[in-house]
mmCIF file of C-alpha atoms in Angstrom:
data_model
loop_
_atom_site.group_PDB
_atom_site.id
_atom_site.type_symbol
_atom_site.label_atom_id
_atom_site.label_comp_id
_atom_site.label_asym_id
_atom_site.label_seq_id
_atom_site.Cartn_x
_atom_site.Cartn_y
_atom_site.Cartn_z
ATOM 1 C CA UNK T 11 5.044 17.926 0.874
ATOM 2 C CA UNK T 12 5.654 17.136 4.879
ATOM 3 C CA UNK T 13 2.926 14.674 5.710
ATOM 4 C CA UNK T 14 2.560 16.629 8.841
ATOM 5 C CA UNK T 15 1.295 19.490 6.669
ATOM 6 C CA UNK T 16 -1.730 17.569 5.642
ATOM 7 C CA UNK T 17 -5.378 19.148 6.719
ATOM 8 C CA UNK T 18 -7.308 16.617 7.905
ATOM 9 C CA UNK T 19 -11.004 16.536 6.075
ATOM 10 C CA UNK T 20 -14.458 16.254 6.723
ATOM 11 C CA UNK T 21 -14.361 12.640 5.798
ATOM 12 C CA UNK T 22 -16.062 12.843 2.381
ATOM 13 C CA UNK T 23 -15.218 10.787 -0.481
ATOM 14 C CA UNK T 24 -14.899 12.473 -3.881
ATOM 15 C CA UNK T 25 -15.452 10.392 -6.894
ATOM 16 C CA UNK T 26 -13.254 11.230 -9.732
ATOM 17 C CA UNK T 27 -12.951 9.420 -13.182
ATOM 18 C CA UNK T 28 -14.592 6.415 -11.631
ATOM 19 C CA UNK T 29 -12.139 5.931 -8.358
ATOM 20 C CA UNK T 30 -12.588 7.444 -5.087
ATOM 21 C CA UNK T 31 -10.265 10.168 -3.217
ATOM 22 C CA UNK T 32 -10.374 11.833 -0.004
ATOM 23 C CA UNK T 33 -11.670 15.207 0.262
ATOM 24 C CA UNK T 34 -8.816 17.595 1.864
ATOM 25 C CA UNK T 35 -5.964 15.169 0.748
ATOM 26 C CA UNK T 36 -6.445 14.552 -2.651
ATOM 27 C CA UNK T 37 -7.475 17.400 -5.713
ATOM 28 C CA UNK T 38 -8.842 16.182 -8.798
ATOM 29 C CA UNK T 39 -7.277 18.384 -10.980
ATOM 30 C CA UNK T 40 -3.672 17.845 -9.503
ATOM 31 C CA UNK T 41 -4.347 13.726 -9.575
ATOM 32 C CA UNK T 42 -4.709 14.289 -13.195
ATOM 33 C CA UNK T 43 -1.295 16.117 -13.739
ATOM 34 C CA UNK T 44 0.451 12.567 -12.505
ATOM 35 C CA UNK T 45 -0.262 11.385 -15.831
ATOM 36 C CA UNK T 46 1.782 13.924 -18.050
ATOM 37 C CA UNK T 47 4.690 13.548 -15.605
ATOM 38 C CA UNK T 48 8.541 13.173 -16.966
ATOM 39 C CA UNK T 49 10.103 9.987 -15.547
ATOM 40 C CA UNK T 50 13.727 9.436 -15.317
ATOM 41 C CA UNK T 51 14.880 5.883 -15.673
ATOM 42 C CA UNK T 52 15.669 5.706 -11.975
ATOM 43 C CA UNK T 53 12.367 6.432 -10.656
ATOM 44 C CA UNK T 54 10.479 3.687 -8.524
ATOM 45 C CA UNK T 55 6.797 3.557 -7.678
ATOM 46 C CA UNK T 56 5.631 1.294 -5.257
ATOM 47 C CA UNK T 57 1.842 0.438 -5.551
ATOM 48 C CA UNK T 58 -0.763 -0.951 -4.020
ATOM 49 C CA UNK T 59 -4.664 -0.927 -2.656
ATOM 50 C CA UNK T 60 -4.589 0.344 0.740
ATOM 51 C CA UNK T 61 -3.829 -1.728 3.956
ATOM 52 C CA UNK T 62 -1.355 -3.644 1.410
ATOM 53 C CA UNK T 63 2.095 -3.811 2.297
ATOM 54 C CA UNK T 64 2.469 0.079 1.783
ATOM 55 C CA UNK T 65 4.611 1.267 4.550
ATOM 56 C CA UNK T 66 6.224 -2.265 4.384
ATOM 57 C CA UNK T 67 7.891 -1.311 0.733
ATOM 58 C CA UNK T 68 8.822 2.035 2.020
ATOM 59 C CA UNK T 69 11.197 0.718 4.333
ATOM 60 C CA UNK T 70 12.389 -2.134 2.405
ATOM 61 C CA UNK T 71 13.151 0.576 -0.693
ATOM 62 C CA UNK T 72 14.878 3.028 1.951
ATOM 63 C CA UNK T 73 17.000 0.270 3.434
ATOM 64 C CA UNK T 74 17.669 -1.028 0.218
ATOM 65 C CA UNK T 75 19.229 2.499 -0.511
ATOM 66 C CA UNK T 76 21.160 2.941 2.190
ATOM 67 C CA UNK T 77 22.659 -0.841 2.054
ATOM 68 C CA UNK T 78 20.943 -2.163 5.478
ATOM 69 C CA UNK T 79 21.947 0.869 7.320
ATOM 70 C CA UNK T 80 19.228 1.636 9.649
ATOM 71 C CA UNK T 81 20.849 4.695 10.995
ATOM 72 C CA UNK T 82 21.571 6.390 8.002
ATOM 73 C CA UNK T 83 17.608 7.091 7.451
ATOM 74 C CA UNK T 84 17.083 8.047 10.677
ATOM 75 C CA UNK T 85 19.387 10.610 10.394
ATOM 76 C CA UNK T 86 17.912 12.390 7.532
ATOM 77 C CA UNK T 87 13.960 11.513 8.651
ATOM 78 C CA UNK T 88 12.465 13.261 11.753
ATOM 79 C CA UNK T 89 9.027 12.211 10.933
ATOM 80 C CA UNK T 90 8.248 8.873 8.794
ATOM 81 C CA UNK T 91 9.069 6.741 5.884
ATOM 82 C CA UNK T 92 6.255 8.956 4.380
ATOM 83 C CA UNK T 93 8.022 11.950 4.356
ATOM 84 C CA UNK T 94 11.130 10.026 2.067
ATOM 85 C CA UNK T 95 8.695 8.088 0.098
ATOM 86 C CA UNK T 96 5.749 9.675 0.029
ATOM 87 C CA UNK T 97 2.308 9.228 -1.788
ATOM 88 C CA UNK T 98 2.693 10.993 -5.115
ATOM 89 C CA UNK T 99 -1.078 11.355 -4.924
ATOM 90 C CA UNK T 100 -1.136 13.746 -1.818
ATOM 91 C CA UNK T 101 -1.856 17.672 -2.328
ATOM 92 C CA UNK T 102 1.490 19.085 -2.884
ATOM 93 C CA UNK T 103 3.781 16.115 -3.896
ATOM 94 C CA UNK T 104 3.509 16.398 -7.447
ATOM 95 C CA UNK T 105 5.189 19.797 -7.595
ATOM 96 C CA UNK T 106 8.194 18.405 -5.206
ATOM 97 C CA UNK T 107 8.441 15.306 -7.381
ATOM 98 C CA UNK T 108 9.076 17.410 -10.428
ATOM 99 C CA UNK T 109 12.415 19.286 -8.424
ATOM 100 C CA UNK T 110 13.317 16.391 -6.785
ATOM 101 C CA UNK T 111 17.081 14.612 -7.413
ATOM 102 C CA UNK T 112 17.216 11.133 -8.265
ATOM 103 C CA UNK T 113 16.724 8.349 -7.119
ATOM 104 C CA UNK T 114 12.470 9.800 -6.985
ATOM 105 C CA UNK T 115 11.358 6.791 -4.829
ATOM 106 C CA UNK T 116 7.232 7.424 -4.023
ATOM 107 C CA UNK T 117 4.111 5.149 -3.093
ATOM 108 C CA UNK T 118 0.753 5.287 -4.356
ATOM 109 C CA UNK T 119 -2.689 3.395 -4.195
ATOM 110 C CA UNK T 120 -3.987 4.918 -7.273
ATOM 111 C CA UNK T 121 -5.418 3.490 -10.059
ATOM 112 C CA UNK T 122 -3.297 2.876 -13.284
ATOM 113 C CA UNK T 123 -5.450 5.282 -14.921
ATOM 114 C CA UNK T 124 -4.007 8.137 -12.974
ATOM 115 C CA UNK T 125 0.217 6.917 -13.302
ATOM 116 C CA UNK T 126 2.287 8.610 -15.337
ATOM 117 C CA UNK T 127 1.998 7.597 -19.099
ATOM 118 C CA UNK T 128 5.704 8.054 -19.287
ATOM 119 C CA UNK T 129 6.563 4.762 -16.968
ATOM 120 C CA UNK T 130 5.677 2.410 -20.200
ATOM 121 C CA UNK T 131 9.624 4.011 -21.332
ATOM 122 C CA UNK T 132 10.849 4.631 -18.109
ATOM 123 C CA UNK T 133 11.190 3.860 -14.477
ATOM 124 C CA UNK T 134 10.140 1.178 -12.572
ATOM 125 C CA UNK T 135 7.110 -0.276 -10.704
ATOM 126 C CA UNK T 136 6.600 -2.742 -7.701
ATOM 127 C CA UNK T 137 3.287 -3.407 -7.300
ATOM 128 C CA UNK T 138 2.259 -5.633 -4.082
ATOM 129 C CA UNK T 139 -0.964 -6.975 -3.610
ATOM 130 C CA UNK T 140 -2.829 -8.531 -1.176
ATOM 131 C CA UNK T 141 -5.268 -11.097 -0.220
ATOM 132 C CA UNK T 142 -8.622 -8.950 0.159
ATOM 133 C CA UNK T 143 -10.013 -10.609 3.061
ATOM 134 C CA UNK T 144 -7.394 -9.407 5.227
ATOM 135 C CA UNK T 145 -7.044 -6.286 3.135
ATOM 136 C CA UNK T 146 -11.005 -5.558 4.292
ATOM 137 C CA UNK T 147 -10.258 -6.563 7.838
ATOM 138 C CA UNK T 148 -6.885 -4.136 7.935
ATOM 139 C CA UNK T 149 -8.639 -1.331 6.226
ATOM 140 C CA UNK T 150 -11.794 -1.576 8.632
ATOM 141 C CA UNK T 151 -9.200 -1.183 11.657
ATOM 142 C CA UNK T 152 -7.541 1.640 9.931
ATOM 143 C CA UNK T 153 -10.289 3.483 9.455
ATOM 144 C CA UNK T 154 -10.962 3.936 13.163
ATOM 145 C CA UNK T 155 -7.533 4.706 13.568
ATOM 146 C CA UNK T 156 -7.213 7.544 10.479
ATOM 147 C CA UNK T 157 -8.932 10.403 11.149
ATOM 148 C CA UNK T 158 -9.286 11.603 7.612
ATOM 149 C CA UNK T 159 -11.208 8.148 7.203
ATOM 150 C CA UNK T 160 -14.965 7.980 8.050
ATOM 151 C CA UNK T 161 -15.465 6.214 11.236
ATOM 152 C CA UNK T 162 -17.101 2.908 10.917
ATOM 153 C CA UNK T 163 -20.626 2.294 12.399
ATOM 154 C CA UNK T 164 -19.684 -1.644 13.195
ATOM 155 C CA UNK T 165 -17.839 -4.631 10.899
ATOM 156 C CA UNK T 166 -20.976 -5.049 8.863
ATOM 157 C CA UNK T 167 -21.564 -1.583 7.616
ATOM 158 C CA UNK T 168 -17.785 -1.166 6.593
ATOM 159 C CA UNK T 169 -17.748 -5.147 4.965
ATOM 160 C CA UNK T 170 -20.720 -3.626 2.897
ATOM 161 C CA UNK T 171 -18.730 -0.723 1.594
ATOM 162 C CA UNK T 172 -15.695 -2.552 0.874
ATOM 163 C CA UNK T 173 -17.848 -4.811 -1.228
ATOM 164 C CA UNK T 174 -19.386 -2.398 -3.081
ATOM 165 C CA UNK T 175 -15.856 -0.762 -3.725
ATOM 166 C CA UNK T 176 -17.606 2.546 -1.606
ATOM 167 C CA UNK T 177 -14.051 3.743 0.120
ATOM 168 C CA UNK T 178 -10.963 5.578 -0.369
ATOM 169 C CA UNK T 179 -9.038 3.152 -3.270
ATOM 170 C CA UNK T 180 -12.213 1.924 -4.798
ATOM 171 C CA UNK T 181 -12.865 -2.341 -5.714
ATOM 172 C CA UNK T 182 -10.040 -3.825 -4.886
ATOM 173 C CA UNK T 183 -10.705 -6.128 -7.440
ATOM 174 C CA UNK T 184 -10.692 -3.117 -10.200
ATOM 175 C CA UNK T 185 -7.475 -2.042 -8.645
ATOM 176 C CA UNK T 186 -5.682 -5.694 -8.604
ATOM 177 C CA UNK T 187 -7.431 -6.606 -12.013
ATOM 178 C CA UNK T 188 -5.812 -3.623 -13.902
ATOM 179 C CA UNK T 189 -2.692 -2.972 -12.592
ATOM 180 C CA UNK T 190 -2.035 -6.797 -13.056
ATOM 181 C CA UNK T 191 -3.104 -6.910 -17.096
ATOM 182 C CA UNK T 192 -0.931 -4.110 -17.337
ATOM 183 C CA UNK T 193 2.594 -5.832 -15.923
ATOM 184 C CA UNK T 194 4.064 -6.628 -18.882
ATOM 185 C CA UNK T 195 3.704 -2.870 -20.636
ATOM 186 C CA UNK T 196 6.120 -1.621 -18.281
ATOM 187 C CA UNK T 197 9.375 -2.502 -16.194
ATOM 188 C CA UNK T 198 6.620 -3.795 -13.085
ATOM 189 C CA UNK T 199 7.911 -6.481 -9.999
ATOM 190 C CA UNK T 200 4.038 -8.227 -9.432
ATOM 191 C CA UNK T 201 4.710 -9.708 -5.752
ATOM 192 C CA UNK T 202 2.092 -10.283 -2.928
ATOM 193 C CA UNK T 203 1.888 -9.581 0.081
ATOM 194 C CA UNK T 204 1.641 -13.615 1.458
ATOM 195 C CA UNK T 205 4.760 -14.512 -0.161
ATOM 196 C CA UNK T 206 6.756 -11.777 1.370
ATOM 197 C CA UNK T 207 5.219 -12.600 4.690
ATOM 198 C CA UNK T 208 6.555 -16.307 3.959
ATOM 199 C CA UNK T 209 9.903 -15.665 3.225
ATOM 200 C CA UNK T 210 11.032 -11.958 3.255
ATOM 201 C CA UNK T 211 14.659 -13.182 2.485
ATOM 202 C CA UNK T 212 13.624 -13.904 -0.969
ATOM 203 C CA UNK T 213 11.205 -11.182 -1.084
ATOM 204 C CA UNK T 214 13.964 -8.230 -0.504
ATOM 205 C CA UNK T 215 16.591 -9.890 -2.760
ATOM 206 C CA UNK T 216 14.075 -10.350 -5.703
ATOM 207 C CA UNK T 217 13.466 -6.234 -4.982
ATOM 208 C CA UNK T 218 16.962 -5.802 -4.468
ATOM 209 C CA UNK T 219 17.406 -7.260 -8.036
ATOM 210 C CA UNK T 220 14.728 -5.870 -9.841
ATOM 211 C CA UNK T 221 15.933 -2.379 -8.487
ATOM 212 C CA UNK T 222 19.535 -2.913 -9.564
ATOM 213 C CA UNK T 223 21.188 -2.757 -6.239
ATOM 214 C CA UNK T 224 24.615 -4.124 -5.517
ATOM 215 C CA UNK T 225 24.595 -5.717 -2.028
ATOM 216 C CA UNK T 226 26.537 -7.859 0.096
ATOM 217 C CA UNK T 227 25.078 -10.648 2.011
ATOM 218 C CA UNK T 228 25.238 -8.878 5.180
ATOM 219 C CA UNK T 229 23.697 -5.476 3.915
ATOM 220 C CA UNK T 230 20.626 -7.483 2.181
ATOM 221 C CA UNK T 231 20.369 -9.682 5.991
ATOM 222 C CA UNK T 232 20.369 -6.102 7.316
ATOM 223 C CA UNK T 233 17.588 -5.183 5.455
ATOM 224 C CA UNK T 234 15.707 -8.299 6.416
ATOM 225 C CA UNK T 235 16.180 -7.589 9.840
ATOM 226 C CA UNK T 236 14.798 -4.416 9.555
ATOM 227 C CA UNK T 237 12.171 -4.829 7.596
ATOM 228 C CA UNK T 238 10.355 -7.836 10.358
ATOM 229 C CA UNK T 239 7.040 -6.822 11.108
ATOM 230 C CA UNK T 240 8.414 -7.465 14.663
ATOM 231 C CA UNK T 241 10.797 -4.963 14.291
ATOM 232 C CA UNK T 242 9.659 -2.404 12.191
ATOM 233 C CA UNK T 243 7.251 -2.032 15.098
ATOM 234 C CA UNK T 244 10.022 -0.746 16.918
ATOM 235 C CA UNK T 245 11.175 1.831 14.711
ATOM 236 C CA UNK T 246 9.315 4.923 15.559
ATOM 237 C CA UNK T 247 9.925 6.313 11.334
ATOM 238 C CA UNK T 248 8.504 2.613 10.219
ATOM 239 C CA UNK T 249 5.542 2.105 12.386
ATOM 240 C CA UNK T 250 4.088 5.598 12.521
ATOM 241 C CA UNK T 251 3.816 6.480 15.546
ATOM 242 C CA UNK T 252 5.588 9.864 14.980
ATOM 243 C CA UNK T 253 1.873 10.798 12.515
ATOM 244 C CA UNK T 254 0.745 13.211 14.078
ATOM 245 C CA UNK T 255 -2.354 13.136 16.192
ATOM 246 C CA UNK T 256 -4.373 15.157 13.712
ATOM 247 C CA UNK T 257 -3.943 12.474 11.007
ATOM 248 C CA UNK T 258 -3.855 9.639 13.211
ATOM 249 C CA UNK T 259 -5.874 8.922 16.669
ATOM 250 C CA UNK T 260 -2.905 6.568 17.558
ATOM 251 C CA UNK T 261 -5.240 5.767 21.083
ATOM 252 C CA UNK T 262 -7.534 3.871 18.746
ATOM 253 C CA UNK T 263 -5.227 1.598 17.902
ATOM 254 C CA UNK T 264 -1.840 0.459 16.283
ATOM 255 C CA UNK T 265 -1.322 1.872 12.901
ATOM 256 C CA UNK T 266 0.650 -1.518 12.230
ATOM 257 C CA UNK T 267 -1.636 -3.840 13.475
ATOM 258 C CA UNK T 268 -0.976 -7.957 13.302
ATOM 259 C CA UNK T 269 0.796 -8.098 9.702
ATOM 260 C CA UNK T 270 -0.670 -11.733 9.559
ATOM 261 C CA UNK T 271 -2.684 -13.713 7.261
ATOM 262 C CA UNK T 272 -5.572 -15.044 7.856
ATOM 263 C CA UNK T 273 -7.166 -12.271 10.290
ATOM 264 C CA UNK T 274 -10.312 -11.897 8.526
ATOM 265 C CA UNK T 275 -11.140 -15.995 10.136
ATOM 266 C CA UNK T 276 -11.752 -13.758 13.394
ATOM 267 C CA UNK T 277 -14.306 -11.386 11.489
ATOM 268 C CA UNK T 278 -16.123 -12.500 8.983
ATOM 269 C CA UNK T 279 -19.284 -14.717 9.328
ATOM 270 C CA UNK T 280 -19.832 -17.719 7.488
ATOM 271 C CA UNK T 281 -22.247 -15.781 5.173
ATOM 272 C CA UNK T 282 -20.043 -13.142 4.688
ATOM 273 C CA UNK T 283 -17.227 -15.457 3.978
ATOM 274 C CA UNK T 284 -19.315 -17.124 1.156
ATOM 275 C CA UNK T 285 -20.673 -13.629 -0.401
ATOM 276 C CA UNK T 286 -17.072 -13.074 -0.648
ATOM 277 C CA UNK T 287 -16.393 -16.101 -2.205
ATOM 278 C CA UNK T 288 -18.644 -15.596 -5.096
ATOM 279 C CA UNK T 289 -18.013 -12.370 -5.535
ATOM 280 C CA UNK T 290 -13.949 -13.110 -6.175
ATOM 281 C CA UNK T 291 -14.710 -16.041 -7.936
ATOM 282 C CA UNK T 292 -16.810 -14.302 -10.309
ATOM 283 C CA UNK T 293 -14.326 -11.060 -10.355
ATOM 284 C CA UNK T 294 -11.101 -12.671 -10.684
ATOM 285 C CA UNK T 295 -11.935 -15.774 -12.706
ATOM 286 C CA UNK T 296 -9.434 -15.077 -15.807
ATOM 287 C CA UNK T 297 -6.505 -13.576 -13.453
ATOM 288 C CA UNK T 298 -4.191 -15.744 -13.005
ATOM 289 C CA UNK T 299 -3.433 -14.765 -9.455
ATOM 290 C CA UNK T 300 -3.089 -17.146 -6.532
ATOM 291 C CA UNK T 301 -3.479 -15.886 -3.034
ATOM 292 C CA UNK T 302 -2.627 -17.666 0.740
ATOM 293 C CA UNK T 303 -5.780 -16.833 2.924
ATOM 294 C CA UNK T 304 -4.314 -18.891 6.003
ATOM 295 C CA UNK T 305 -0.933 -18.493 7.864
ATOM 296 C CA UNK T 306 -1.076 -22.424 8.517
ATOM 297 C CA UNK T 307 -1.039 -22.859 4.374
ATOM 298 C CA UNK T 308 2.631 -21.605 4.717
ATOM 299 C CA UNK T 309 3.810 -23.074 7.959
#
């Protein structure tokens, strides 16, 4: 499915099996066929909670297929990275995946619930996760920018909902949580978001491994270079900018915003900060997961 044949909705969440889609883009019933998919051993998923490093991985996975060459997925994309790797989760894609040739390379924020049963034998999975602070802070930008997103009222209200797990993804500590207990029960890269941000040279060439790619040292700098947040903001297929206006009010913003850490310093209140605190302490207590909530830790 084209991502410029997606309706956009009346904004409504729909809560299914405990997680929650997005009326108009997602169908129940067709979310649940992902599970009883057939997955070849060259398959690659890419997951992660929204506002994560999503469109990040889809041009690090397409460059990584075409050896650095920038111009050889332009050629063959008129639209976005999303229409080469697209969400398996959107209405439609789950038919194309089945008739698709390999290499099947597709994104998804879904829960593991939902995946294909079939990846514990087969296939592989990158999962990238992020530290949630800036995850709420992206995702409260993004929704004034996505118009298949409710609209927030102000910071508060949406700080609220991400708290309570109340939009599109769910708790992003359910999401993290499970997919991370489950990394050893199937060929999964665990990487975060931080430690590509401080150093992407290492990032792409552990990907570049774990995906079996053959490389020079030039092709993998390639990919570097063209997977900079600096530059992918320059490349009309990375950053978005060729959504069109009925998925994404592109006046209301940048669709790829600041790519930093340490954002959510500008946003949340001291309150809020310590709410947020006890509610990660409390959540993510027996996961052993480390996360770098300041740019200046890493510079």
């Amino acid at each position: 499915m084209d991502i410029n044949d997606v309706k956009t909705p009346d904004h409504e969440l729909v809560q299914h099996k405990g997680f929650n889609l997005i009326s108009g883009i997602h169908d129940p019933d067709d979310v649940d066929q992902i599970y009883d998919l057939e997955i070849r051993d060259s398959d690659v998923f890419a997951v992660t909670y929204p506002k994560s490093g999503t469109i990040w991985m889809q041009q690090i996975m397409l460059l990584l297929e075409a050896k650095g060459d920038l111009t050889a997925i332009s050629k063959v994309n008129n639209h976005s990275n999303a229409d080469l790797v697209p969400w398996i989760e959107l209405n439609g894609t789950r038919e194309t995946f089945i008739t698709a040739p390999s290499p099947r390379q597709r994104v998804s924020h879904l829960q593991f619930q939902f995946m294909p049963a079939a990846l514990s034998q087969k296939g592989k999975v990158i999962y990238v996760a992020r530290n949630p602070k800036d995850v709420l802070v992206s995702y409260f930008y993004f929704h004034k920018v996505a118009n298949m997103l409710e609209t927030p009222k102000d910071f508060d209200d949406f700080f609220e909902k991400f708290m309570r797990g109340n939009v599109f993804g769910g708790s992003w500590f359910e999401h993290v949580k499970t997919w991370h207990s489950h990394k050893d029960d199937m060929n999964m890269l665990f990487i975060t978001y931080e430690e590509m941000i401080q150093d992407l040279q290492s990032a792409v060439e552990r990907i570049s491994l774990f995906l079996g790619k053959e490389l020079t040292d030039e092709q993998l700098a390639d990919v570097v270079k063209h997977s900079t947040f600096k530059n992918m903001r320059k490349i009309p297929q990375a950053n978005y900018e060729q959504v069109p206006g009925a998925l994404l009010s592109h006046h209301q913003g940048r669709f790829m915003r600041k790519g930093t850490i340490g954002d959510w310093k500008n946003h949340f209140t001291v309150a809020q900060n310590q709410r947020f605190d006890e509610l990660f302490h409390r959540e993510m207590k027996d996961v052993p997961l480390c996360f770098i909530w300041d740019i200046r830790d890493i510079e």
